[in-house]
Coordinates of C-alpha atoms and ligand atoms in Angstrom, one line a residue:
M1492 CA 118.8 120.6 96.6
A1493 CA 116.0 122.9 95.5
N1494 CA 116.7 126.5 96.6
G1495 CA 113.5 128.0 95.5
N1496 CA 114.9 129.0 92.2
D1497 CA 115.3 125.6 90.7
Y1498 CA 113.0 122.7 91.1
S1499 CA 114.7 119.5 92.3
G1500 CA 111.7 117.2 91.6
G1501 CA 111.4 115.8 95.1
G1502 CA 109.9 112.8 96.7
G1503 CA 107.1 111.4 94.6
A1504 CA 108.6 110.3 91.3
Q1505 CA 108.9 106.6 90.7
M1506 CA 112.4 105.4 91.0
G1507 CA 114.0 102.1 90.2
P1508 CA 116.0 100.3 92.9
Q1509 CA 119.3 101.7 91.5
D1510 CA 118.0 105.3 91.4
E1511 CA 116.7 104.9 94.9
Q1512 CA 120.1 103.8 96.2
A1513 CA 121.7 106.7 94.4
Y1514 CA 119.2 109.1 95.9
I1515 CA 119.8 107.8 99.4
A1516 CA 123.6 108.0 98.9
Y1517 CA 123.1 111.6 97.6
L1518 CA 121.0 112.6 100.7
K1519 CA 123.5 111.0 103.1
Q1520 CA 126.3 113.0 101.5
T1521 CA 124.3 116.2 101.5
F1522 CA 123.4 115.8 105.2
A1523 CA 127.1 114.9 106.0
Q1524 CA 128.1 118.3 104.6
L1525 CA 125.8 120.3 106.8
P1526 CA 127.6 122.5 109.3
N1527 CA 124.9 122.4 111.9
D1528 CA 123.2 119.8 114.0
I1529 CA 119.4 119.8 113.8
S1530 CA 117.4 119.4 117.0
L1531 CA 113.8 118.2 116.8
I1532 CA 111.5 118.0 119.8
L1533 CA 108.1 116.3 119.5
F1534 CA 105.3 116.9 122.0
S1535 CA 102.7 114.2 122.2
R1536 CA 100.2 112.8 124.7
Q1537 CA 102.0 109.8 125.9
G1538 CA 100.0 106.6 126.4
Q1539 CA 97.5 107.7 123.8
Q1540 CA 97.3 106.5 120.2
D1541 CA 97.9 109.5 117.9
I1542 CA 98.5 108.9 114.2
F1543 CA 100.2 112.2 113.7
S1544 CA 102.8 111.6 116.5
E1545 CA 103.3 108.1 115.2
A1546 CA 103.9 109.4 111.6
N1547 CA 106.4 112.0 113.0
R1548 CA 108.3 109.3 114.8
K1549 CA 108.4 107.2 111.6
V1550 CA 109.5 110.0 109.3
I1551 CA 112.2 111.2 111.8
R1552 CA 113.4 107.6 112.3
A1553 CA 113.9 107.4 108.5
F1554 CA 115.8 110.6 108.4
R1555 CA 118.0 109.6 111.3
E1556 CA 119.0 106.5 109.3
L1557 CA 120.5 109.0 106.8
T1558 CA 122.4 111.2 109.2
D1559 CA 123.5 111.4 112.8
K1560 CA 123.1 115.2 112.7
I1561 CA 119.4 115.0 113.9
N1562 CA 119.0 115.0 117.7
F1563 CA 115.5 113.9 118.6
R1564 CA 113.7 114.2 121.9
E1565 CA 110.0 113.6 122.8
F1566 CA 108.1 114.9 125.7
D1567 CA 104.6 114.6 127.1
L1568 CA 102.4 117.6 126.8
N1569 CA 102.4 117.8 130.6
H1570 CA 106.2 118.0 130.8
K1571 CA 107.8 121.3 131.8
E1572 CA 109.4 121.5 128.4
A1573 CA 105.9 121.9 126.9
Q1574 CA 105.4 124.9 129.2
K1575 CA 108.8 126.3 128.4
Y1576 CA 108.0 126.3 124.7
Q1577 CA 104.3 127.1 125.2
V1578 CA 103.1 124.0 123.4
D1579 CA 99.6 122.9 124.1
L1580 CA 98.6 120.8 121.0
P1581 CA 99.6 117.2 120.6
S1582 CA 101.9 116.2 117.7
T1583 CA 103.7 119.5 117.7
L1584 CA 107.2 119.3 116.4
L1585 CA 109.7 122.0 117.2
I1586 CA 112.5 122.4 114.6
A1587 CA 115.8 123.7 115.9
P1588 CA 114.2 125.6 118.7
D1589 CA 117.6 126.7 119.9
R1590 CA 117.9 128.9 116.8
Y1591 CA 114.5 129.3 115.2
H1592 CA 110.8 129.6 116.0
I1593 CA 109.5 126.9 113.6
R1594 CA 106.8 124.5 114.7
W1595 CA 104.9 121.8 112.8
I1596 CA 101.5 120.9 114.0
G1597 CA 100.7 117.5 112.4
A1598 CA 103.2 115.3 110.6
P1599 CA 105.4 115.9 107.5
V1600 CA 103.8 113.2 105.3
G1601 CA 102.7 113.1 101.7
E1602 CA 103.5 116.3 99.8
E1603 CA 104.7 117.8 103.1
G1604 CA 107.6 115.4 103.1
R1605 CA 109.2 117.7 100.5
T1606 CA 108.8 120.7 102.8
F1607 CA 110.3 118.7 105.7
L1608 CA 113.3 117.6 103.8
E1609 CA 114.0 121.1 102.6
T1610 CA 113.5 122.5 106.1
L1611 CA 116.0 120.1 107.6
L1612 CA 118.6 121.0 105.0
L1613 CA 118.1 124.7 105.3
V1614 CA 118.2 124.5 109.1
G1615 CA 121.3 122.3 108.9
M1616 CA 122.9 124.8 106.6
G1617 CA 121.8 127.7 108.8
K1618 CA 120.8 129.7 105.7
S1619 CA 117.4 130.7 104.3
H1620 CA 118.4 130.4 100.6
L1621 CA 115.9 133.2 99.9
N1622 CA 117.0 135.1 96.8
E1623 CA 118.7 138.4 97.6
Q1624 CA 115.6 140.5 96.9
S1625 CA 113.3 138.6 99.1
A1626 CA 116.0 138.2 101.8
K1627 CA 116.4 142.0 101.9
I1628 CA 112.6 142.5 102.5
I1629 CA 112.5 139.9 105.3
R1630 CA 115.7 141.1 107.0
N1631 CA 114.3 144.6 107.2
I1632 CA 111.2 143.6 109.1
D1633 CA 111.7 145.0 112.6
T1634 CA 108.4 144.2 114.3
P1635 CA 107.2 140.6 115.2
R1636 CA 105.5 138.5 112.6
D1637 CA 103.6 135.4 113.6
I1638 CA 103.1 133.3 110.5
K1639 CA 100.6 130.5 110.2
V1640 CA 100.4 128.3 107.1
F1641 CA 97.6 125.8 106.8
V1642 CA 98.6 122.8 104.7
S1643 CA 97.5 119.3 103.9
P1644 CA 99.5 116.3 102.8
S1645 CA 97.6 115.9 99.6
C1646 CA 98.0 119.4 98.4
P1647 CA 100.7 119.9 95.7
Y1648 CA 100.6 123.7 96.0
C1649 CA 101.4 123.6 99.8
P1650 CA 105.1 122.9 99.9
Q1651 CA 105.9 126.1 97.9
Q1652 CA 104.1 128.3 100.4
A1653 CA 105.4 126.3 103.4
V1654 CA 109.0 126.6 102.2
N1655 CA 108.6 130.3 101.6
A1656 CA 107.6 130.6 105.3
V1657 CA 110.4 128.4 106.5
K1658 CA 112.9 130.5 104.7
A1659 CA 111.5 133.7 106.2
A1660 CA 111.7 132.2 109.7
I1661 CA 115.3 131.2 109.1
E1662 CA 116.3 134.6 107.6
N1663 CA 114.9 136.7 110.5
P1664 CA 114.6 134.5 113.6
E1665 CA 114.4 137.5 115.9
M1666 CA 111.1 138.8 114.3
I1667 CA 109.6 135.8 112.6
S1668 CA 107.9 132.8 114.1
L1669 CA 106.2 130.1 112.1
E1670 CA 103.5 127.5 112.6
L1671 CA 102.9 125.0 109.8
I1672 CA 99.5 123.5 110.5
D1673 CA 98.2 120.3 109.0
I1674 CA 94.6 121.2 108.7
Q1675 CA 93.5 117.6 109.5
C1676 CA 95.6 117.4 112.7
S1677 CA 94.2 120.6 114.0
P1678 CA 90.7 121.1 112.6
E1679 CA 89.8 123.3 115.6
L1680 CA 92.5 125.8 114.7
A1681 CA 91.4 125.6 111.0
E1682 CA 87.9 126.3 112.1
Q1683 CA 89.0 129.2 114.3
Y1684 CA 90.6 130.8 111.2
A1685 CA 87.8 129.6 108.9
A1686 CA 90.6 128.0 106.8
H1687 CA 88.7 125.5 104.6
S1688 CA 91.2 125.3 101.8
V1689 CA 94.9 125.0 101.6
P1690 CA 97.4 126.5 101.5
Q1691 CA 96.1 129.6 103.5
T1692 CA 98.6 131.9 105.1
F1693 CA 98.0 134.3 108.1
V1694 CA 100.4 136.8 109.5
N1695 CA 99.6 138.2 112.9
D1696 CA 96.1 136.7 112.4
M1697 CA 95.5 138.5 109.1
M1698 CA 95.1 136.5 106.0
I1699 CA 97.8 137.4 103.5
A1700 CA 97.4 134.6 100.9
M1701 CA 95.0 132.0 99.7
G1702 CA 97.1 129.7 97.6
A1703 CA 100.9 129.5 96.9
Q1704 CA 102.8 132.7 96.1
P1705 CA 106.1 133.3 94.4
E1706 CA 108.8 133.9 97.0
E1707 CA 109.1 137.7 96.5
L1708 CA 105.3 138.2 96.7
F1709 CA 105.2 136.2 99.9
A1710 CA 108.0 138.2 101.4
S1711 CA 106.4 141.5 100.6
S1712 CA 103.0 140.3 101.8
V1713 CA 104.6 139.3 105.2
D1714 CA 106.2 142.7 105.3
K1715 CA 103.1 144.7 104.4
L1716 CA 100.7 142.4 106.3
E1717 CA 98.4 142.2 103.3
Q1718 CA 98.4 140.2 100.1
Q1719 CA 100.7 141.7 97.4
T1720 CA 100.2 140.8 93.8
I1721 CA 103.0 142.7 92.0
F1722 CA 106.7 142.5 92.5
I1723 CA 109.1 144.3 90.2
P1724 CA 112.7 142.9 90.4
D1725 CA 115.8 145.1 90.8
N1726 CA 117.4 146.2 87.5
D1727 CA 120.5 144.2 88.3
A1728 CA 118.5 140.9 88.7
E1729 CA 120.3 138.0 87.1
L1730 CA 120.2 137.8 83.2
V1731 CA 119.7 134.5 81.5
E1732 CA 120.3 134.1 77.8
L1733 CA 118.3 131.4 76.0
D1734 CA 117.2 129.9 72.7
V1735 CA 113.8 129.0 74.1
L1736 CA 111.9 130.2 77.1
I1737 CA 108.9 128.1 78.0
V1738 CA 106.2 129.7 80.2
G1739 CA 104.2 127.0 82.0
G1740 CA 105.3 123.7 83.5
G1741 CA 102.4 121.5 82.6
P1742 CA 102.6 118.5 80.2
A1743 CA 102.8 120.8 77.2
G1744 CA 105.7 122.9 78.6
L1745 CA 107.6 119.9 80.1
T1746 CA 107.4 117.9 76.9
A1747 CA 108.4 120.9 74.8
G1748 CA 111.4 121.4 77.1
I1749 CA 112.5 117.8 76.7
Y1750 CA 112.3 118.1 72.9
T1751 CA 114.0 121.5 72.5
A1752 CA 116.8 120.7 74.9
R1753 CA 117.4 117.4 73.2
S1754 CA 117.7 119.3 69.9
G1755 CA 120.5 121.2 71.4
L1756 CA 118.6 124.4 72.1
N1757 CA 119.4 126.2 75.4
T1758 CA 116.0 126.0 77.1
A1759 CA 114.4 127.0 80.4
I1760 CA 110.9 126.6 81.8
V1761 CA 109.3 129.1 84.1
E1762 CA 106.3 128.1 86.3
R1763 CA 104.7 130.4 88.8
A1764 CA 102.8 127.7 90.7
A1765 CA 102.8 123.9 91.0
L1766 CA 104.4 122.0 88.2
G1767 CA 102.1 119.8 86.2
G1768 CA 99.2 122.2 86.0
Q1769 CA 95.8 120.6 86.2
V1770 CA 97.3 117.1 86.2
A1771 CA 98.9 117.7 89.6
T1772 CA 95.5 117.9 91.2
T1773 CA 93.8 115.2 89.2
P1774 CA 93.2 112.3 91.6
I1775 CA 93.6 109.4 89.1
V1776 CA 94.6 109.3 85.5
E1777 CA 93.6 106.2 83.6
N1778 CA 94.0 107.2 80.0
Y1779 CA 97.7 108.1 79.6
P1780 CA 99.4 105.4 77.6
G1781 CA 101.7 103.3 79.6
F1782 CA 99.8 103.8 82.9
T1783 CA 96.6 101.8 83.5
S1784 CA 96.0 103.9 86.6
V1785 CA 98.3 106.5 88.1
G1786 CA 97.8 109.4 90.5
G1787 CA 98.0 112.7 88.7
K1788 CA 100.8 114.0 91.0
T1789 CA 102.8 110.8 90.5
L1790 CA 102.6 111.2 86.8
V1791 CA 103.7 114.9 87.1
D1792 CA 106.7 113.9 89.3
I1793 CA 107.7 111.3 86.6
M1794 CA 107.4 114.0 83.9
V1795 CA 109.3 116.6 85.9
S1796 CA 112.2 114.2 86.8
H1797 CA 112.4 113.4 83.1
A1798 CA 112.4 117.0 82.0
L1799 CA 115.0 117.9 84.7
E1800 CA 117.4 115.5 82.9
Y1801 CA 117.6 118.1 80.2
V1802 CA 116.2 121.4 81.1
Q1803 CA 116.4 124.0 83.9
I1804 CA 113.0 124.7 85.6
F1805 CA 112.5 128.0 87.5
Q1806 CA 109.5 127.3 89.7
G1807 CA 107.7 129.8 91.9
E1808 CA 108.4 132.8 89.7
E1809 CA 105.9 134.7 87.6
V1810 CA 106.4 136.4 84.3
I1811 CA 105.5 140.1 84.7
E1812 CA 106.8 141.7 81.5
V1813 CA 107.5 140.7 77.9
E1814 CA 109.2 143.0 75.5
I1815 CA 108.9 141.8 71.9
G1816 CA 112.0 142.0 69.6
F1817 CA 115.1 140.1 68.7
P1818 CA 115.9 138.9 71.3
I1819 CA 112.6 138.8 73.3
K1820 CA 113.1 140.2 76.7
V1821 CA 111.2 138.6 79.6
T1822 CA 111.1 139.8 83.2
T1823 CA 109.9 137.5 86.0
T1824 CA 109.5 138.3 89.6
R1825 CA 113.1 137.1 90.1
R1826 CA 115.3 137.5 87.0
R1827 CA 115.5 138.7 83.4
F1828 CA 115.7 136.5 80.3
E1829 CA 116.8 137.3 76.8
T1830 CA 115.5 134.6 74.5
K1831 CA 115.3 133.9 70.7
T1832 CA 111.9 132.3 71.1
L1833 CA 109.1 132.1 73.6
L1834 CA 106.6 129.3 74.0
I1835 CA 103.4 130.1 75.9
A1836 CA 102.1 126.9 77.5
T1837 CA 100.2 128.5 80.4
G1838 CA 97.3 126.0 80.3
A1839 CA 93.9 126.8 81.6
T1840 CA 92.3 127.9 84.8
Y1841 CA 89.1 126.5 86.3
K1842 CA 85.8 128.1 85.4
H1843 CA 83.7 129.8 88.0
L1844 CA 80.0 129.5 88.3
G1845 CA 79.7 133.3 88.7
I1846 CA 76.9 133.0 91.3
P1847 CA 76.3 135.0 94.5
G1848 CA 78.4 133.6 97.4
E1849 CA 80.9 131.9 95.2
D1850 CA 83.8 134.4 95.6
R1851 CA 82.9 135.4 99.1
L1852 CA 83.0 131.8 100.4
A1853 CA 86.0 130.6 98.3
G1854 CA 88.3 128.8 100.7
R1855 CA 85.5 128.8 103.2
G1856 CA 83.8 125.7 101.8
V1857 CA 83.8 126.6 98.1
S1858 CA 86.6 124.7 96.4
Y1859 CA 88.0 123.9 92.9
C1860 CA 90.5 121.3 94.1
S1861 CA 89.2 118.0 95.6
T1862 CA 92.7 116.6 95.9
C1863 CA 93.8 119.6 98.0
D1864 CA 90.7 120.3 100.1
G1865 CA 88.8 117.0 100.0
P1866 CA 90.4 115.6 103.2
L1867 CA 89.0 118.6 105.1
F1868 CA 85.5 117.3 104.4
K1869 CA 85.8 113.7 105.6
G1870 CA 82.6 112.6 107.2
K1871 CA 80.8 115.7 105.9
Q1872 CA 78.2 116.4 103.2
V1873 CA 79.3 118.2 100.0
I1874 CA 78.0 118.8 96.5
M1875 CA 80.1 118.5 93.3
V1876 CA 78.9 120.7 90.5
G1877 CA 79.4 119.6 86.9
G1878 CA 78.9 116.6 84.6
G1879 CA 82.2 116.2 82.8
N1880 CA 85.2 113.9 83.3
S1881 CA 86.6 116.2 86.0
A1882 CA 83.4 116.4 88.1
V1883 CA 82.9 112.6 88.0
T1884 CA 86.6 111.8 88.7
E1885 CA 86.6 114.2 91.6
A1886 CA 83.3 113.0 93.0
L1887 CA 84.6 109.5 93.0
H1888 CA 87.8 110.7 94.7
L1889 CA 85.8 112.5 97.4
H1890 CA 83.6 109.4 97.9
N1891 CA 86.7 107.2 98.2
I1892 CA 88.2 109.3 100.9
G1893 CA 85.1 109.3 103.0
V1894 CA 83.3 112.4 102.0
S1895 CA 79.5 112.2 101.4
V1896 CA 79.2 113.7 98.0
T1897 CA 76.2 114.4 95.8
L1898 CA 76.7 115.4 92.1
V1899 CA 74.6 118.3 90.9
H1900 CA 74.3 118.5 87.1
R1901 CA 72.4 120.9 84.9
R1902 CA 71.2 118.3 82.3
D1903 CA 69.9 114.8 82.4
T1904 CA 72.9 113.1 80.9
L1905 CA 76.6 113.3 81.8
R1906 CA 79.3 114.5 79.5
A1907 CA 81.8 112.2 81.2
Q1908 CA 83.1 109.0 79.6
E1909 CA 80.9 106.0 80.2
F1910 CA 83.6 104.2 82.1
L1911 CA 83.6 106.9 84.7
S1912 CA 79.8 107.4 84.7
K1913 CA 79.3 103.7 85.5
Q1914 CA 81.5 104.0 88.5
L1915 CA 79.2 106.7 89.9
V1916 CA 76.3 104.2 89.8
E1917 CA 78.4 101.4 91.2
N1918 CA 79.5 103.5 94.1
K1919 CA 75.9 104.7 94.7
I1920 CA 76.9 108.4 94.5
P1921 CA 73.6 110.3 94.3
V1922 CA 73.1 112.7 91.3
I1923 CA 70.6 115.6 91.2
W1924 CA 69.7 116.0 87.5
N1925 CA 68.5 119.1 85.6
T1926 CA 69.6 121.3 88.4
E1927 CA 71.5 124.5 88.6
V1928 CA 73.1 126.0 91.7
K1929 CA 71.9 129.6 91.9
E1930 CA 73.5 130.8 95.1
I1931 CA 75.9 129.6 97.8
L1932 CA 74.7 130.5 101.3
G1933 CA 76.6 130.9 104.6
Q1934 CA 78.0 133.5 106.9
E1935 CA 81.6 132.5 107.8
R1936 CA 81.5 129.3 105.8
V1937 CA 79.3 127.4 103.3
E1938 CA 76.1 126.3 105.0
A1939 CA 73.6 125.6 102.1
V1940 CA 72.9 126.1 98.4
K1941 CA 69.9 127.4 96.5
L1942 CA 69.0 125.1 93.7
L1943 CA 66.8 125.5 90.6
N1944 CA 65.3 122.5 88.8
N1945 CA 65.4 123.8 85.2
K1946 CA 62.8 121.3 84.0
S1947 CA 60.1 121.9 86.7
G1948 CA 61.1 125.5 87.6
E1949 CA 61.1 124.5 91.3
T1950 CA 63.6 126.1 93.7
S1951 CA 64.9 124.5 96.9
T1952 CA 67.5 125.0 99.5
M1953 CA 69.9 122.2 100.4
E1954 CA 72.1 122.1 103.4
T1955 CA 75.8 121.3 102.6
N1956 CA 79.2 121.8 104.2
G1957 CA 81.0 122.3 100.9
V1958 CA 80.6 123.1 97.2
F1959 CA 83.2 121.6 94.9
I1960 CA 83.1 123.1 91.4
A1961 CA 84.4 121.3 88.3
I1962 CA 82.6 122.8 85.3
G1963 CA 85.6 123.0 82.9
Y1964 CA 88.4 125.3 82.2
E1965 CA 89.2 128.6 80.6
P1966 CA 92.4 129.2 78.7
A1967 CA 95.0 131.1 80.9
V1968 CA 95.6 134.0 78.4
G1969 CA 96.3 136.8 80.9
L1970 CA 100.0 136.9 79.9
A1971 CA 99.3 136.5 76.2
N1972 CA 96.8 139.4 76.4
K1973 CA 99.4 141.6 78.0
F1974 CA 101.7 141.7 75.0
G1975 CA 99.3 141.5 72.1
I1976 CA 99.0 137.8 71.2
E1977 CA 95.9 137.4 69.0
L1978 CA 93.2 135.1 70.3
N1979 CA 90.6 133.2 68.4
D1980 CA 86.8 133.7 68.8
D1981 CA 86.7 131.1 71.6
G1982 CA 89.3 133.0 73.6
Y1983 CA 92.2 130.6 72.9
I1984 CA 95.6 131.7 71.5
K1985 CA 95.3 131.8 67.7
Q1986 CA 98.0 129.8 66.0
D1987 CA 98.8 128.9 62.4
G1988 CA 98.5 125.1 62.8
R1989 CA 102.3 124.9 63.5
H1990 CA 101.9 126.6 66.9
R1991 CA 103.2 130.0 65.7
T1992 CA 101.3 133.0 67.0
N1993 CA 100.9 136.4 65.3
I1994 CA 104.1 137.5 67.0
P1995 CA 107.4 136.3 65.3
G1996 CA 109.3 134.0 67.6
V1997 CA 106.3 133.5 70.0
Y1998 CA 104.6 130.1 70.0
S1999 CA 101.8 128.3 71.9
A2000 CA 101.1 124.7 73.0
G2001 CA 98.6 122.9 75.2
D2002 CA 95.3 123.9 76.6
V2003 CA 96.0 127.6 76.1
E2004 CA 95.5 127.1 72.4
G2005 CA 92.5 124.7 72.8
G2006 CA 92.2 121.3 71.1
F2007 CA 91.2 118.2 72.9
K2008 CA 92.6 119.1 76.3
Q2009 CA 93.9 115.7 77.3
I2010 CA 97.2 115.1 79.0
V2011 CA 98.4 113.2 76.0
T2012 CA 97.3 115.8 73.5
A2013 CA 98.9 118.6 75.5
A2014 CA 102.2 116.6 75.5
G2015 CA 101.8 116.1 71.7
Q2016 CA 101.2 119.9 71.2
G2017 CA 104.3 120.6 73.3
S2018 CA 106.5 118.2 71.1
E2019 CA 105.1 119.7 67.9
A2020 CA 105.8 123.2 69.0
A2021 CA 109.3 122.3 70.0
I2022 CA 110.0 120.7 66.6
V2023 CA 108.7 123.8 64.8
I2024 CA 110.8 126.1 67.0
F2025 CA 113.9 124.0 66.2
E2026 CA 113.2 124.2 62.4
D2027 CA 112.4 127.9 62.7
L2028 CA 115.6 128.7 64.5
I2029 CA 117.6 127.1 61.7
N2030 CA 115.5 128.9 59.1
P2031 CA 113.5 131.7 60.6
Y2032 CA 110.2 132.2 58.9
W2033 CA 110.1 135.8 60.1
K2034 CA 113.3 136.6 58.1
Q2035 CA 111.9 134.9 55.0
K2036 CA 108.8 137.1 55.3
K2037 CA 110.9 140.2 55.5
A2038 CA 112.9 139.3 52.5
V2039 CA 109.8 139.0 50.3
Ligands
NAP1038 P1 84.0 119.7 80.4 O1 84.3 118.4 79.8 O2 84.0 120.9 79.6 O3 82.7 119.5 81.3 C1 82.2 120.6 82.0 C2 80.9 120.2 82.7 O4 80.5 121.2 83.5 C3 79.8 119.8 81.7 O5 79.1 118.7 82.2 C4 79.0 121.1 81.7 O6 77.6 120.9 81.5 C5 79.2 121.6 83.1 N1 79.1 123.1 83.1 C6 79.7 124.0 82.4 N2 79.4 125.2 82.8 C7 78.5 125.1 83.7 C8 77.8 126.0 84.5 N3 77.9 127.3 84.4 N4 76.9 125.5 85.4 C9 76.8 124.2 85.6 N5 77.4 123.3 84.9 C10 78.3 123.7 84.0 O7 85.1 120.0 81.6 P2 86.0 119.0 82.4 O8 85.2 117.9 83.0 O9 86.7 119.8 83.4 O10 87.0 118.4 81.4 C11 87.9 119.3 80.7 C12 88.7 118.5 79.7 O11 89.6 117.7 80.5 C13 87.9 117.5 78.9 O12 88.5 117.5 77.6 C14 88.1 116.2 79.6 O13 87.9 115.1 78.7 C15 89.5 116.3 80.2 N6 89.5 115.5 81.4 C16 89.8 114.2 81.3 C17 89.8 113.3 82.4 C18 90.0 111.9 82.2 O14 90.0 111.4 81.0 N7 90.1 111.1 83.2 C19 89.6 113.8 83.6 C20 89.4 115.2 83.8 C21 89.3 116.0 82.6 P3 77.0 120.4 80.1 O15 77.4 118.9 80.0 O16 75.6 120.6 80.2 O17 77.7 121.2 79.1

């Protein structure tokens, strides 16, 4: 199973019937080895239709077919057990309340199925599986911490943060209580905390993180009751020796990993957030060969399962230091690497509009991820800013899940492919042309936007519940900048046409070095870089240069 250090793929990958049978057999065997029974108590309003309680029953039924270790009871919210555990919201699931304070408000479906499986296994083992450094921080907490993590089933970033919190609750049950809250099941609670994006984490009612954190940063944020951004591991942290270390688990990094490992090079991939990069949050991909139409997350799961056949993936840890030399020394939030070569495949991050209100209202109605946050706006009015493939794909996604969306574009023609643009018209999604968003307005949450028609010069205010922004990406060169990798004039990593950077032994691939920025081209860049690395390790160009 995934223990937070290594990624086990999980749930969504497509499996053939034989693989599925093997996976079920593996799960049965894993559950059979657990030393503890797992008690689950669901509180619902009996006699009332409630999709979340029904989903809980179905998921739990499926798990009980795998193991007899799960004891399941269900009570009405009026039952005295509800008072005993102070439960007042329907579809609240208590997990092993005899030992821990972990409650799930909602149902463990979609991406959260991964969290649920991992929670059951950890509870069954009676171990947090935090790494030693995070465990030390959590164990030393000696005053109560009430953690709330807002999640949604469509958010690929959420399981990482939810599992961090579950582990903390298992490590220190005397001091730590946890509520995992599906934002759609309890919109009132989300509203109370003004949590309009996921994942968002509160401890003792203070927000400590917007987004998923590496485990160590989560642990120190819970300890210090405010967001921590730097964690330096102990000097005696595990040392891993490699031929190739790949930073970034998107299509470029995953493909490179498959290639280098198959060439016999000892390879690992480090990814600080969700595997798959931008693809993981792309609602639908229709131009990746072999798939006429596939969910971005599904495509990622397939790629990750494939990569895991060959290469170890360290997910949820961030590179904090790189020391150039032979070998190259890399420190992450969790361990140290000594590697002959380093491949930077850190991808790109979404561009900001840079207008007043944007940062202040981020997570309060301003969003860059329609897959994660779209469901929170069902039945509401939002705008989507941008005119490229991302903006149109995401506008269509929002429309399809019942959000009333208007596209706002600064010119009078779209940059998006015609195939996508046509669908906007077919779905009658309104477009406001030649218009720029100048300010996002609202106190606690987005209430309106100020618009400027750049043809007529007219300004107006439009009421809206949300502002989704999809105006392109910027290369994620923070790490490259830290240790002196040269960039080109456009801010991408400068490479020699064979993915070699200015630093011997350091390579780049994917969106961080520019190019056409398609999934298929990123995968192609990853494979090219891997082949060059293989050739260079046989015949190092940096040694040839020295000899001249
Ligand atoms: P993009 O193609 O660069 O388009 C960005 C859009 O945002 C453009 O329409 C641009 O307007 C607008 N924009 C940029 N800065 C702005 C600002 N400050 N204010 C208002 N509008 C602004 O970015 P993308 O759509 O994210 O796509 C990125 C890459 O991923 C592309 O290569 C794309 O092909 C690929 N992609 C492919 C798919 C697919 O094939 N299904 C899906 C998603 C992304 P102008 O048009 O006026 O410049």
